[in-house]
Amino acid sequence: MHRFWSLLFAAVNMACLALLVVAYAYPGLGWWLPDSASTQANEIDSLFYLITGLCAFFFVATQGILIYSLWRFPSTAPGSPSPIHGHPGLEIGWTIAPLVGLLVITAASLPVWKEARYQGFPPPALEGTNPLPPEADQVILVTARQWDWHLKYATESLPAEGIRQWASVGNPSDLIIANELHVWKGAKVSLLLRTTDVIHSFFVPALRLKQDTLPGKTIPMRFEATVSNVRFDPAEGRVVPNETKASWEIACAELCGGNHFRMRGKLFVHPDRKSYDAWLDHSRRQTRSRSLTAMLPNASSSNQKEGALQ
Amino acid sequence: MFGTLIHSFHNWFFGRQIPAGSKGRKNQWFREPVRFGAVLVLGLCSCADKEGYPDDLPYPQRVDLIVEEAPKLSPNNPSPPGGLEKSIANLGLVGGKILDPVKLPEATQTEITKLLAEQFGTPAQPRVGDGKTNLPELGKKLKLDSQTLAQGSVAYRRNCLHCHGLSGDGKGSSGLWVHPPPRDFRQGRFKFISTNPAKNLNRPRREDILRTIRMGLHGTSMPAFGILPTEELEALASYVIHLGIRGEVEFTIEKTLLKPQSQVLNLFENYLPDEEVSKDQETLAFFVPKFLQEIVRQYHTAESQVLVPPEYPFKDSELSDSIRRGFRLFSSQAPDALGCVSCHIDYGRQSPWQYDEWGSLNRPSNLTAGIYKGGRRPLDLFWRIKRGIPPSKMPAATLTGEDEGKKTWDLVNFIEALPFPATLPEEVRNAVYGSTGRIAKPN
C-alpha cells in the first residue's frame, strides 16, 4: 500500500474518463448536453467540444505526469527525485502552449458571442430613430429579482423613444407574468435583461443562453428557437405539451441568496405565431379582465401539472 | 495560531513524517486508505436528508413580543436590516403597546402549548382540529385535511421556511434581512383579500392566498411560485391557513391573558360572545376547540363572500373622461373627493412610513411606479380600493350613491394609467408629472 495515493489518483482519473465516454456514448442517460433548441446551440456546442478537447488533452498529460511521479517516488521510498530548477525552455514552453490554446478559444468564440449579443440591437445613440430592433419579432424584458423572473411582453408597437424607454415605462397593455418565457418557433426574440437587486444570471440550457444581469444595466440578448415543445389549447385555455414532451428550464446561474436554488422558470416554445398569439391574447384577457365571471382562477396560463418543474 | 492548527491537522491526517526505514512504519500502512474512506463516508452522510420535518419536532411556543397596538406616528426610516425585533421592543417608547408572552405564568404557557399540540399536531403531522369531534366537515371543505396539510408542510419546508419560519412567524433565517419583513401568519391577518367588507369578514379567500403564492408580491421579497404544480400550490395555501389559525389561537389567548386582571372568561366574552359557559367550562381546554371552530367557520364563510365588482360601465372612447374623474376622486379638492392623496402623498412618491398591525413599517404605494403588491389586474386594484388593506391602515373607499360602481372603476382606470404619462389626459399629466412630463422611474 505504499503507493496508495498513486493508485487512487489513477483510479479516479480513469473513472472520470470512463464517465466521459459513457456519457457521450449513451445520450439516453441524459448525462451529456441538454436538448438544443436554438440556432446558436450548435455553434455553442462546437465551442464546448473544442474546449473539452483541449482540456481533455491537458488533463491526460498533467494527470499522467502526476500519477507517474507518485508511483515512481512514493514518500516511503528511500532517496529523493532530482528536481529541475530554472529551465528556460520548459518555462517558455508552458507559457506559450496555454496562450495558444486561449487564443484559439477566443478566436472561435468571438463570432458566436457577436451573434448572440450584438446583432439585432440598435446602438443606444440610434435608438430614438429606430425603436424596434431590426428583424426582431418579439421583444421581452426580463427583470430578475430575489427570487424570480418577471417577464414583460410587448403587445403593441413600442414607444417611439426606443426600447430602453419601453423597458423603463412601457405600455398599459403590456403583459407581465412571472417565470414563464413564451416564444414561437422561428421567432427572432430580443431579450432585455435587468435586475432590481443583486447579480443574477439568466440561463436557459436548451437555448444555450446564459447572461448575467447586472444592477443598473439593461443587457440585450437574442435567440431564435428551432424546436417547439408546447402548443396553446384554446378549448382548455392553457398551454399543453406537444409530442416532444420536452420541459425546458430557466435557471438562475449566479448564486443570488438563500432561495437561489428555486429561482427557476420555464421556456415554452409554441409551434407557430398563431399558437403564441392565442396564448398571448388569452393571458391578456385573463389579466385584464374586469369581471369576476370571465376570470379563470389562474392569472398565468400554463401553471398546470404537466407544466411543472420536476 | 491558525497556521499551527492547520499544521497539526495536516500532521494528524497525513501522519507525521516518519523517517524512512525507522520502526513503527509497518503499523501505519492502513492509515491513508482508512482516513480517506472515513472522510468519504462522512461526506456522503451529509447528503442523506428526509424530505419533510423530523417527526419529533414540535411547533415552538411563541416567545416574541406581541404588538397590541401600533404607534400612530410616522417614523423617518424603517428599522435597519435584522433590527425588526429591537424596533418592536421599543414601540412602547413611541406610543405603541407591547406585551411579553413570557410573562404569562408558566403553568398557563405549558397548557397553551399542550392544547395547541392537540389541535394542530406537529410540523411533520399538521392538522386543524383534533380529528375526532372537531370540524371534520368544514375542514374538508377548506382542504384542511391532514393529508393535504402534510403535503403542504413538506412544500412549505422547501419553499417558504427560510423566510416565514417554522411557526409562520416571519423570522426565518433570511426573513430578518428583507424589507418589508415576511408576513407573520400568527395573527391570522392577511393584507390582500377580496371578501365583502359589508359582512365584516377580515378573512382571505383561498384564492387570495393562492394568488399571492402564484404571483408573489411584486415590490417585496415574496417571489412568484406559479410554476409549482397546482396540487402543491393548493397544499401550500392550506398549510398557510393552518399556520394562520394555529398562530391566531395562540396570539389571541396570550394577548388577552396578558392584560391586567384578565381571565379565561374574558376570552369567551371577547371572542365567543354567543357561547354560554358555565363556571367549570371557563378553561382554556374548553375555549381552544370552540374558538378554533369559530375561526374555521369564518374562513369557510369568506369563501362564498367574494366582493363581486359591478359590470364595467365604460366604452373605450370614454376612458379619458373616466381617468379625469378618477383623478378628481383621488385628489382632495373636489367636494366628493376621497383624498387618497393625503396618504399617497405626491401620488405615492413621497409617502410617509407607517406602522402596520405587526409593528413593522410600510408606506402607501408609489402609484407612479406601476408596481402593485396585491396584483396588477384591474380586479386586484378594484378590490384594494373597495376592500382597503385593513392591517396596514389603508381604509376601504367610502363611495356612496348609485354611481358608486362607476366611481370605483374611474379610480381603477386612473390608477392603472398613472404610471404611463403618455396615456393620461393632458391636464392630469401636468398635475401629476408637471408640464415637463417627468417620467416615473421604476424603483
PDB file of N, CA and C in Angstrom, chain B residues 276-306:
ATOM      1  N   GLU B 276     -72.556  30.152  25.691  1.00  0.00           N
ATOM      2  CA  GLU B 276     -72.916  30.225  27.113  1.00  0.00           C
ATOM      3  C   GLU B 276     -72.030  29.248  27.868  1.00  0.00           C
ATOM      4  N   VAL B 277     -71.274  29.808  28.808  1.00  0.00           N
ATOM      5  CA  VAL B 277     -70.343  28.939  29.530  1.00  0.00           C
ATOM      6  C   VAL B 277     -70.717  28.876  31.005  1.00  0.00           C
ATOM      7  N   SER B 278     -70.679  27.665  31.515  1.00  0.00           N
ATOM      8  CA  SER B 278     -70.872  27.509  32.961  1.00  0.00           C
ATOM      9  C   SER B 278     -69.528  27.715  33.645  1.00  0.00           C
ATOM     10  N   LYS B 279     -69.555  27.779  34.943  1.00  0.00           N
ATOM     11  CA  LYS B 279     -68.351  28.120  35.693  1.00  0.00           C
ATOM     12  C   LYS B 279     -67.207  27.128  35.427  1.00  0.00           C
ATOM     13  N   ASP B 280     -67.565  25.829  35.377  1.00  0.00           N
ATOM     14  CA  ASP B 280     -66.495  24.840  35.226  1.00  0.00           C
ATOM     15  C   ASP B 280     -66.025  24.718  33.779  1.00  0.00           C
ATOM     16  N   GLN B 281     -66.682  25.443  32.870  1.00  0.00           N
ATOM     17  CA  GLN B 281     -66.220  25.404  31.481  1.00  0.00           C
ATOM     18  C   GLN B 281     -65.269  26.558  31.158  1.00  0.00           C
ATOM     19  N   GLU B 282     -65.050  27.398  32.161  1.00  0.00           N
ATOM     20  CA  GLU B 282     -64.161  28.533  31.899  1.00  0.00           C
ATOM     21  C   GLU B 282     -62.703  28.103  31.894  1.00  0.00           C
ATOM     22  N   THR B 283     -62.376  27.207  30.989  1.00  0.00           N
ATOM     23  CA  THR B 283     -60.993  26.753  30.926  1.00  0.00           C
ATOM     24  C   THR B 283     -60.493  26.909  29.489  1.00  0.00           C
ATOM     25  N   LEU B 284     -59.185  26.951  29.376  1.00  0.00           N
ATOM     26  CA  LEU B 284     -58.602  27.023  28.035  1.00  0.00           C
ATOM     27  C   LEU B 284     -58.929  25.771  27.249  1.00  0.00           C
ATOM     28  N   ALA B 285     -58.958  24.628  27.944  1.00  0.00           N
ATOM     29  CA  ALA B 285     -59.231  23.365  27.262  1.00  0.00           C
ATOM     30  C   ALA B 285     -60.592  23.393  26.587  1.00  0.00           C
ATOM     31  N   PHE B 286     -61.525  24.151  27.137  1.00  0.00           N
ATOM     32  CA  PHE B 286     -62.847  24.272  26.537  1.00  0.00           C
ATOM     33  C   PHE B 286     -62.857  25.359  25.466  1.00  0.00           C
ATOM     34  N   PHE B 287     -62.067  26.402  25.706  1.00  0.00           N
ATOM     35  CA  PHE B 287     -62.065  27.549  24.788  1.00  0.00           C
ATOM     36  C   PHE B 287     -61.406  27.233  23.451  1.00  0.00           C
ATOM     37  N   VAL B 288     -60.249  26.581  23.522  1.00  0.00           N
ATOM     38  CA  VAL B 288     -59.451  26.405  22.298  1.00  0.00           C
ATOM     39  C   VAL B 288     -60.229  25.718  21.172  1.00  0.00           C
ATOM     40  N   PRO B 289     -60.848  24.538  21.414  1.00  0.00           N
ATOM     41  CA  PRO B 289     -61.569  23.906  20.302  1.00  0.00           C
ATOM     42  C   PRO B 289     -62.732  24.749  19.788  1.00  0.00           C
ATOM     43  N   LYS B 290     -63.423  25.427  20.718  1.00  0.00           N
ATOM     44  CA  LYS B 290     -64.559  26.266  20.299  1.00  0.00           C
ATOM     45  C   LYS B 290     -64.098  27.436  19.435  1.00  0.00           C
ATOM     46  N   PHE B 291     -63.043  28.061  19.877  1.00  0.00           N
ATOM     47  CA  PHE B 291     -62.532  29.229  19.158  1.00  0.00           C
ATOM     48  C   PHE B 291     -62.013  28.807  17.788  1.00  0.00           C
ATOM     49  N   LEU B 292     -61.341  27.672  17.775  1.00  0.00           N
ATOM     50  CA  LEU B 292     -60.841  27.130  16.525  1.00  0.00           C
ATOM     51  C   LEU B 292     -61.974  26.899  15.536  1.00  0.00           C
ATOM     52  N   GLN B 293     -63.078  26.332  16.058  1.00  0.00           N
ATOM     53  CA  GLN B 293     -64.252  26.132  15.194  1.00  0.00           C
ATOM     54  C   GLN B 293     -64.746  27.442  14.621  1.00  0.00           C
ATOM     55  N   GLU B 294     -64.789  28.445  15.499  1.00  0.00           N
ATOM     56  CA  GLU B 294     -65.294  29.752  15.074  1.00  0.00           C
ATOM     57  C   GLU B 294     -64.413  30.319  13.946  1.00  0.00           C
ATOM     58  N   ILE B 295     -63.099  30.200  14.097  1.00  0.00           N
ATOM     59  CA  ILE B 295     -62.212  30.741  13.054  1.00  0.00           C
ATOM     60  C   ILE B 295     -62.403  29.995  11.744  1.00  0.00           C
ATOM     61  N   VAL B 296     -62.446  28.672  11.839  1.00  0.00           N
ATOM     62  CA  VAL B 296     -62.598  27.896  10.604  1.00  0.00           C
ATOM     63  C   VAL B 296     -63.929  28.251   9.945  1.00  0.00           C
ATOM     64  N   ARG B 297     -64.957  28.450  10.758  1.00  0.00           N
ATOM     65  CA  ARG B 297     -66.241  28.834  10.198  1.00  0.00           C
ATOM     66  C   ARG B 297     -66.119  30.158   9.442  1.00  0.00           C
ATOM     67  N   GLN B 298     -65.374  31.095  10.024  1.00  0.00           N
ATOM     68  CA  GLN B 298     -65.203  32.385   9.338  1.00  0.00           C
ATOM     69  C   GLN B 298     -64.460  32.216   8.010  1.00  0.00           C
ATOM     70  N   TYR B 299     -63.400  31.410   8.022  1.00  0.00           N
ATOM     71  CA  TYR B 299     -62.689  31.151   6.770  1.00  0.00           C
ATOM     72  C   TYR B 299     -63.636  30.549   5.744  1.00  0.00           C
ATOM     73  N   HIS B 300     -64.484  29.650   6.220  1.00  0.00           N
ATOM     74  CA  HIS B 300     -65.390  28.983   5.308  1.00  0.00           C
ATOM     75  C   HIS B 300     -66.413  29.958   4.754  1.00  0.00           C
ATOM     76  N   THR B 301     -66.926  30.829   5.619  1.00  0.00           N
ATOM     77  CA  THR B 301     -67.884  31.831   5.136  1.00  0.00           C
ATOM     78  C   THR B 301     -67.231  32.736   4.103  1.00  0.00           C
ATOM     79  N   ALA B 302     -65.991  33.099   4.366  1.00  0.00           N
ATOM     80  CA  ALA B 302     -65.290  34.016   3.467  1.00  0.00           C
ATOM     81  C   ALA B 302     -65.236  33.465   2.046  1.00  0.00           C
ATOM     82  N   GLU B 303     -65.139  32.129   1.921  1.00  0.00           N
ATOM     83  CA  GLU B 303     -65.044  31.520   0.590  1.00  0.00           C
ATOM     84  C   GLU B 303     -66.178  31.960  -0.325  1.00  0.00           C
ATOM     85  N   SER B 304     -67.377  32.072   0.257  1.00  0.00           N
ATOM     86  CA  SER B 304     -68.539  32.383  -0.591  1.00  0.00           C
ATOM     87  C   SER B 304     -68.853  33.877  -0.602  1.00  0.00           C
ATOM     88  N   GLN B 305     -68.068  34.646   0.129  1.00  0.00           N
ATOM     89  CA  GLN B 305     -68.399  36.073   0.252  1.00  0.00           C
ATOM     90  C   GLN B 305     -67.455  36.959  -0.547  1.00  0.00           C
ATOM     91  N   VAL B 306     -67.243  36.576  -1.807  1.00  0.00           N
ATOM     92  CA  VAL B 306     -66.361  37.414  -2.611  1.00  0.00           C
ATOM     93  C   VAL B 306     -67.068  38.721  -2.941  1.00  0.00           C
TER      94      VAL B 306
END
